[in-house]
Amino acid sequence: MPAALQPLTSLALGATGTVADIQLPAAHRPRLMEMGLLVGTKVELIRFAPLGDPVEIKVRGYNLTLRRQEAEQILVTCAA
Amino acid sequence: MIEPPPPSNPDPVDPAAGAAAPLRYVALTGNPNSGKTTLFNLLTGLRAKVGNYAGVTVERKEGRLKNGPARREIRILDLPGTYSLSPNSLDEQVSRDVLFGRLPEVPQLHVVVVVVDASNLQRNLYYATQVIELGYPTLIALNMTDVAESLGHVIAADKLARLLDVPVQPIVASTGQGVPELREKLVSLALNPPLIKPRLFCQLPGLFRIEATGLADLLANTFQNRPWQATAEALLILSNENALASSRTHYPPAIQSAVAAARKRLDAAKVDWRGAPIEWRYARVAEIQQAATTELAAPGETFSDKVDRIVTHKIWGTLIFLALMFIIFQCIFTFADYPMRWLENGVTWAGDQVGGFLPPGDLRDLLVNGVIAGVGSVVVFLPQILMLFTFIGLLEDTGYMARAAFLMDRLMSRVGLHGKSFIPMLSSFACAIPGIMATRTIESPKDRLVTILVAPLMSCSARLPIYTLLIGATIPDRVLGGLNYHLDLGFTRFNLFGFLGLRGLTMLAMYLLGIIVALLMAWVFKKTLLKGEAPLLIMELPPYKRPLFRVVLQHIWERSKLFLTRAGTVILGVSIVLWFLATYPRSSQREAQFEARRNAITRSFNPVTLATGPGSAAHQAAALEEQLAAIDQAEFGENLRHSFAGRMGRAIEPILIPLGFDWKIGIGIISSFAAREVFVSTMSTVYNLSDAGDADEGMKTLEQTLREQKRPDGQPVYTTLVAVTLMVFYVFALQCASTVAIVRRETNSWKWPLFQWAYMGALAWTLAFLTYQGGKLLGWG
Ligand SMILES: Nc1nc2c(ncn2[C@@H]2O[C@H](COP(=O)(O)OP(=O)(O)O)[C@@H](O)[C@H]2O)c(=O)[nH]1
Ligand SMILES: [Mg+2]
């Protein structure tokens, strides 16, 4: 059964998903990709900042923060 | 006698060079926080600033390799960290330009050392492979192997070297392990460079390869100095819009249009020219990383993750942030008081010694009143300033700065900036200059400018002396709500709630005022002058590092040196000049008048009545002394009024009267145009701290002197309201020549520093006006 696509931000805290699509505008996408966030990369949702934004994720073994708005445009499939 | 020529140096690189051995240039490059500066300091013996957040090194730094080969000097360049060769911010651009040999002032590099963080291998290798493709003799410094091991990653350096086809040396830069071997490899690469072989780590398929090759030929023809980097460069400018956009002046129109045409053809063929090269490279890098690494432990929660669970927790995180700010504040405010008092006593003692030793006259007056009182009054603040720098240094070195940015991002987004702007603002509490330099990591030029414009509104360490002096002189030392819990340390006692006292709260209010107005102004600038959409936030949270004791001590030491040098140069200079301005021109007529008054009084005391009884004699002698001292003070006041300084102060008095300031404060404001803390030293000269005339009485503290100042109508000059108004003025006024200079350099124009100076000056006057007039309306004046 193919796993359903969902925004990265809707993962449970501590859950890992696999990036399936990055729907950011073309101008913003390369920077994210150079940081190692590509289609097929595993990402873990670590936490949201106390005021709800930004998001902290773990990718390729290091911690990265993104704004919620961008993180919502990263679609993942959840293994579980 | 003519010396025989030295035996010629067998030089495989440059046999023609003969006796004059040319320099060898080595660049250190790598991701932010990979340990480049730590390694740079080890290799050169220098003390560049390290810190655990991106943006500590924003310029290139140069140093000489320590213990290098005797006959040839090797120079090391430390570059700002960068995640890729396509720059997103100014600091990354510096690295790119050096590596591409585009800066005329940086000579051709001979060796490139890529510092790779072993605990984060994939992302670091992404950049390392890009650099290797540039074709320099390259050496990989595999740093943080201690961290990698503790996470269970064992990396086979030899295997990595084989896969990357460059030498790899595992090191731990923080302890120096592996660095001697690295130095050896580096020297041998610098002296015997291997043949250059073009390499490409990503497999370019069909159409992309054709376009890249065509562009590479064009590049090689246009720039003939480094033909072997043409393919890598072609790939970069073809696939990355920033790489091209940041070098419009570098590439002639022919190349720019060739790139545009190639992209159009790729678009037509539905090739994702932006993303595909990144994907290819990451695929290859992941293969290399997996082949070279043995995982001993399953990935789990790291130490940093555990700490972050608390430090960035919804409730705890905010509480810890506030608690940290409070502790810093408390320490600066209460604990620093004791060493400061010792220093103050020392300065008084020095003044008395010199005063007692020299005969009365101009020289004594200059030394005691100008130099010792002036410089001394500023040096007294050393403990406070060091404490502040230590705390901010600790925050920087542990990795907390990035967390603070994470916590504050939401708040910053309300004013249109992002969390990264918070780091320069936090640094500006120590000093606006490193803060303004740190803005180079901000990607959007507009946001960077806004951050530069508001950063000096954060109360920096130079404001501390002014706040402390004025608060000490006018705000009662009372603790709110009877919170008098003292901690007895034997030699001294602290009030645990010192920061809840009226004095601490006043200080806090000044800091908060600066922060709030900075945020407001940022919002205004983002809405008006520097409109622009909120940029992307992509920020790494580096793992926490235990701050190295050595680094912290070094940092404190460098700072003390800087502070004392400033006191010994700028402040000394201004003090001497000010003493002259406050003493001359003299008027013999006025001197004669006062002399006559003195004589009249002395004569009016009858020596016969003085001798009648011991009690009354002492009493009368004291009264005489007092009257004479009053005349001396009046003479000093008259002299000051007619001196050059006095005339300047009186010239600006009309604009100061609405703020409740008199012309003497005006002298302080004028003299502190170049550096705020000069206000304190000026006031000690203006108020004739040494009490010229009777040195045996000793110097009073500046605080006491301020309290005693009276207006012509007998009211005290420094009421609480005037002191608060003056502090408000200093919160906003840009009285700092170094800041103006650095803003000029960072914005490359006089427009912005002048604008900043003007807007901050206008804010200072207006808010001081509102404070004073508002206070008077409320009946506080
Ligand atoms: N554990 C460990 N920490 C290191 C090592 N090298 C550097 N650090 C720390 O990593 C942080 C970043 O170092 P820095 O030299 O400023 O990195 P740069 O941004 O590449 O210049 C600092 O806190 C250093 O003390 C290492 O080999 N092991
Ligand atoms: Mg650095």
Tab-separated table of N, CA, C and O in Angstrom, chain B residues 574-628:
chain	number	residue	atom	x	y	z
B	574	VAL	N	41.440	62.247	24.521
B	574	VAL	CA	40.318	63.165	24.708
B	574	VAL	C	40.442	63.857	26.059
B	574	VAL	O	40.172	65.052	26.184
B	575	SER	N	40.891	63.124	27.084
B	575	SER	CA	41.008	63.723	28.418
B	575	SER	C	41.992	64.886	28.407
B	575	SER	O	41.744	65.928	29.016
B	576	ILE	N	43.124	64.680	27.726
B	576	ILE	CA	44.132	65.737	27.706
B	576	ILE	C	43.611	66.947	26.928
B	576	ILE	O	43.670	68.086	27.404
B	577	VAL	N	43.063	66.662	25.746
B	577	VAL	CA	42.529	67.765	24.943
B	577	VAL	C	41.449	68.502	25.736
B	577	VAL	O	41.413	69.727	25.801
B	578	LEU	N	40.611	67.713	26.376
B	578	LEU	CA	39.515	68.333	27.111
B	578	LEU	C	40.026	69.185	28.261
B	578	LEU	O	39.506	70.250	28.554
B	579	TRP	N	41.076	68.700	28.911
B	579	TRP	CA	41.618	69.489	30.016
B	579	TRP	C	42.073	70.851	29.491
B	579	TRP	O	41.805	71.878	30.100
B	580	PHE	N	42.739	70.839	28.338
B	580	PHE	CA	43.177	72.123	27.768
B	580	PHE	C	41.982	72.996	27.412
B	580	PHE	O	41.936	74.175	27.751
B	581	LEU	N	41.013	72.389	26.777
B	581	LEU	CA	39.843	73.167	26.377
B	581	LEU	C	39.097	73.710	27.581
B	581	LEU	O	38.483	74.765	27.525
B	582	ALA	N	39.173	72.963	28.681
B	582	ALA	CA	38.433	73.396	29.861
B	582	ALA	C	39.250	74.369	30.707
B	582	ALA	O	38.730	74.982	31.630
B	583	THR	N	40.542	74.515	30.430
B	583	THR	CA	41.402	75.354	31.259
B	583	THR	C	41.722	76.683	30.589
B	583	THR	O	41.928	77.695	31.237
B	584	TYR	N	41.793	76.646	29.259
B	584	TYR	CA	42.169	77.859	28.529
B	584	TYR	C	40.982	78.389	27.738
B	584	TYR	O	40.076	77.612	27.428
B	585	PRO	N	40.939	79.658	27.340
B	585	PRO	CA	41.933	80.681	27.675
B	585	PRO	C	41.789	81.140	29.122
B	585	PRO	O	40.685	81.127	29.666
B	586	ARG	N	42.894	81.561	29.691
B	586	ARG	CA	42.855	82.094	31.058
B	586	ARG	C	42.725	83.600	30.998
B	586	ARG	O	43.022	84.221	29.987
B	587	SER	N	42.338	84.161	32.117
B	587	SER	CA	42.246	85.620	32.139
B	587	SER	C	42.899	86.092	33.423
B	587	SER	O	42.511	85.692	34.527
B	588	SER	N	43.926	86.910	33.264
B	588	SER	CA	44.665	87.346	34.451
B	588	SER	C	43.793	88.294	35.265
B	588	SER	O	43.877	88.362	36.479
B	589	GLN	N	42.902	88.972	34.563
B	589	GLN	CA	41.999	89.898	35.261
B	589	GLN	C	41.116	89.124	36.247
B	589	GLN	O	40.962	89.500	37.405
B	590	ARG	N	40.569	87.989	35.722
B	590	ARG	CA	39.695	87.200	36.576
B	590	ARG	C	40.478	86.610	37.742
B	590	ARG	O	40.043	86.602	38.887
B	591	GLU	N	41.690	86.148	37.428
B	591	GLU	CA	42.518	85.572	38.486
B	591	GLU	C	42.752	86.598	39.580
B	591	GLU	O	42.664	86.286	40.775
B	592	ALA	N	43.044	87.839	39.165
B	592	ALA	CA	43.324	88.894	40.142
B	592	ALA	C	42.093	89.157	41.000
B	592	ALA	O	42.187	89.304	42.223
B	593	GLN	N	40.918	89.149	40.355
B	593	GLN	CA	39.681	89.374	41.109
B	593	GLN	C	39.503	88.347	42.218
B	593	GLN	O	39.225	88.681	43.369
B	594	PHE	N	39.695	87.083	41.833
B	594	PHE	CA	39.481	86.024	42.824
B	594	PHE	C	40.552	86.073	43.899
B	594	PHE	O	40.290	85.811	45.073
B	595	GLU	N	41.771	86.421	43.477
B	595	GLU	CA	42.860	86.520	44.437
B	595	GLU	C	42.496	87.590	45.472
B	595	GLU	O	42.676	87.402	46.680
B	596	ALA	N	41.940	88.694	44.976
B	596	ALA	CA	41.562	89.785	45.873
B	596	ALA	C	40.494	89.314	46.857
B	596	ALA	O	40.567	89.593	48.067
B	597	ARG	N	39.530	88.549	46.375
B	597	ARG	CA	38.482	88.054	47.269
B	597	ARG	C	39.056	87.143	48.344
B	597	ARG	O	38.673	87.201	49.503
B	598	ARG	N	40.012	86.303	47.890
B	598	ARG	CA	40.631	85.384	48.851
B	598	ARG	C	41.348	86.172	49.942
B	598	ARG	O	41.217	85.897	51.132
B	599	ASN	N	42.115	87.187	49.490
B	599	ASN	CA	42.875	87.970	50.452
B	599	ASN	C	41.945	88.672	51.428
B	599	ASN	O	42.205	88.722	52.635
B	600	ALA	N	40.843	89.215	50.908
B	600	ALA	CA	39.906	89.941	51.759
B	600	ALA	C	39.382	89.034	52.861
B	600	ALA	O	39.330	89.414	54.038
B	601	ILE	N	39.040	87.822	52.479
B	601	ILE	CA	38.494	86.909	53.488
B	601	ILE	C	39.531	86.527	54.526
B	601	ILE	O	39.280	86.535	55.725
B	602	THR	N	40.733	86.226	54.033
B	602	THR	CA	41.774	85.824	54.967
B	602	THR	C	42.038	86.950	55.968
B	602	THR	O	42.224	86.713	57.153
B	603	ARG	N	42.030	88.179	55.429
B	603	ARG	CA	42.303	89.309	56.320
B	603	ARG	C	41.188	89.494	57.348
B	603	ARG	O	41.420	89.885	58.477
B	604	SER	N	39.952	89.204	56.949
B	604	SER	CA	38.836	89.439	57.852
B	604	SER	C	38.881	88.521	59.072
B	604	SER	O	38.197	88.749	60.053
B	605	PHE	N	39.651	87.471	58.991
B	605	PHE	CA	39.811	86.631	60.180
B	605	PHE	C	40.894	87.236	61.060
B	605	PHE	O	42.058	87.309	60.654
B	606	ASN	N	40.505	87.628	62.241
B	606	ASN	CA	41.450	88.303	63.109
B	606	ASN	C	42.345	87.282	63.791
B	606	ASN	O	41.875	86.426	64.532
B	607	PRO	N	43.638	87.384	63.555
B	607	PRO	CA	44.539	86.419	64.171
B	607	PRO	C	44.475	86.460	65.701
B	607	PRO	O	44.749	85.459	66.347
B	608	VAL	N	44.079	87.602	66.253
B	608	VAL	CA	44.031	87.693	67.712
B	608	VAL	C	42.872	86.868	68.250
B	608	VAL	O	43.035	86.034	69.142
B	609	THR	N	41.672	87.066	67.642
B	609	THR	CA	40.531	86.280	68.116
B	609	THR	C	40.752	84.806	67.856
B	609	THR	O	40.263	83.962	68.599
B	610	LEU	N	41.525	84.509	66.790
B	610	LEU	CA	41.792	83.105	66.485
B	610	LEU	C	42.524	82.433	67.630
B	610	LEU	O	42.378	81.238	67.868
B	611	ALA	N	43.343	83.241	68.320
B	611	ALA	CA	44.198	82.639	69.330
B	611	ALA	C	43.524	82.497	70.688
B	611	ALA	O	44.090	81.927	71.603
B	612	THR	N	42.290	83.030	70.827
B	612	THR	CA	41.721	83.062	72.174
B	612	THR	C	41.396	81.695	72.748
B	612	THR	O	41.677	81.416	73.891
B	613	GLY	N	40.784	80.850	72.031
B	613	GLY	CA	40.473	79.539	72.606
B	613	GLY	C	40.710	78.434	71.594
B	613	GLY	O	40.495	78.658	70.394
B	614	PRO	N	41.137	77.260	72.023
B	614	PRO	CA	41.462	76.184	71.074
B	614	PRO	C	40.241	75.740	70.271
B	614	PRO	O	40.317	75.540	69.071
B	615	GLY	N	39.086	75.656	70.951
B	615	GLY	CA	37.882	75.191	70.241
B	615	GLY	C	37.477	76.140	69.147
B	615	GLY	O	37.334	75.765	67.981
B	616	SER	N	37.377	77.362	69.480
B	616	SER	CA	36.889	78.313	68.494
B	616	SER	C	37.931	78.560	67.405
B	616	SER	O	37.580	78.863	66.277
B	617	ALA	N	39.220	78.409	67.781
B	617	ALA	CA	40.272	78.589	66.763
B	617	ALA	C	40.103	77.550	65.679
B	617	ALA	O	40.092	77.862	64.482
B	618	ALA	N	39.952	76.306	66.128
B	618	ALA	CA	39.785	75.224	65.143
B	618	ALA	C	38.536	75.479	64.311
B	618	ALA	O	38.532	75.313	63.090
B	619	HIS	N	37.509	75.904	64.998
B	619	HIS	CA	36.234	76.163	64.347
B	619	HIS	C	36.387	77.240	63.276
B	619	HIS	O	35.953	77.084	62.127
B	620	GLN	N	37.047	78.319	63.679
B	620	GLN	CA	37.217	79.428	62.744
B	620	GLN	C	38.120	79.065	61.580
B	620	GLN	O	37.868	79.440	60.433
B	621	ALA	N	39.170	78.307	61.876
B	621	ALA	CA	40.085	77.898	60.807
B	621	ALA	C	39.332	77.060	59.779
B	621	ALA	O	39.514	77.213	58.568
B	622	ALA	N	38.461	76.208	60.311
B	622	ALA	CA	37.681	75.355	59.405
B	622	ALA	C	36.754	76.210	58.547
B	622	ALA	O	36.611	75.984	57.339
B	623	ALA	N	36.148	77.218	59.180
B	623	ALA	CA	35.245	78.096	58.439
B	623	ALA	C	36.003	78.831	57.345
B	623	ALA	O	35.514	78.990	56.211
B	624	LEU	N	37.219	79.232	57.669
B	624	LEU	CA	38.040	79.937	56.689
B	624	LEU	C	38.335	79.029	55.499
B	624	LEU	O	38.150	79.398	54.340
B	625	GLU	N	38.784	77.834	55.855
B	625	GLU	CA	39.068	76.839	54.815
B	625	GLU	C	37.873	76.682	53.885
B	625	GLU	O	38.006	76.657	52.668
B	626	GLU	N	36.726	76.573	54.500
B	626	GLU	CA	35.514	76.317	53.747
B	626	GLU	C	35.220	77.463	52.783
B	626	GLU	O	34.919	77.251	51.619
B	627	GLN	N	35.359	78.676	53.316
B	627	GLN	CA	35.082	79.822	52.454
B	627	GLN	C	36.078	79.912	51.314
B	627	GLN	O	35.719	80.238	50.182
B	628	LEU	N	37.334	79.605	51.654
B	628	LEU	CA	38.353	79.657	50.595
B	628	LEU	C	38.053	78.611	49.522
B	628	LEU	O	38.170	78.870	48.329
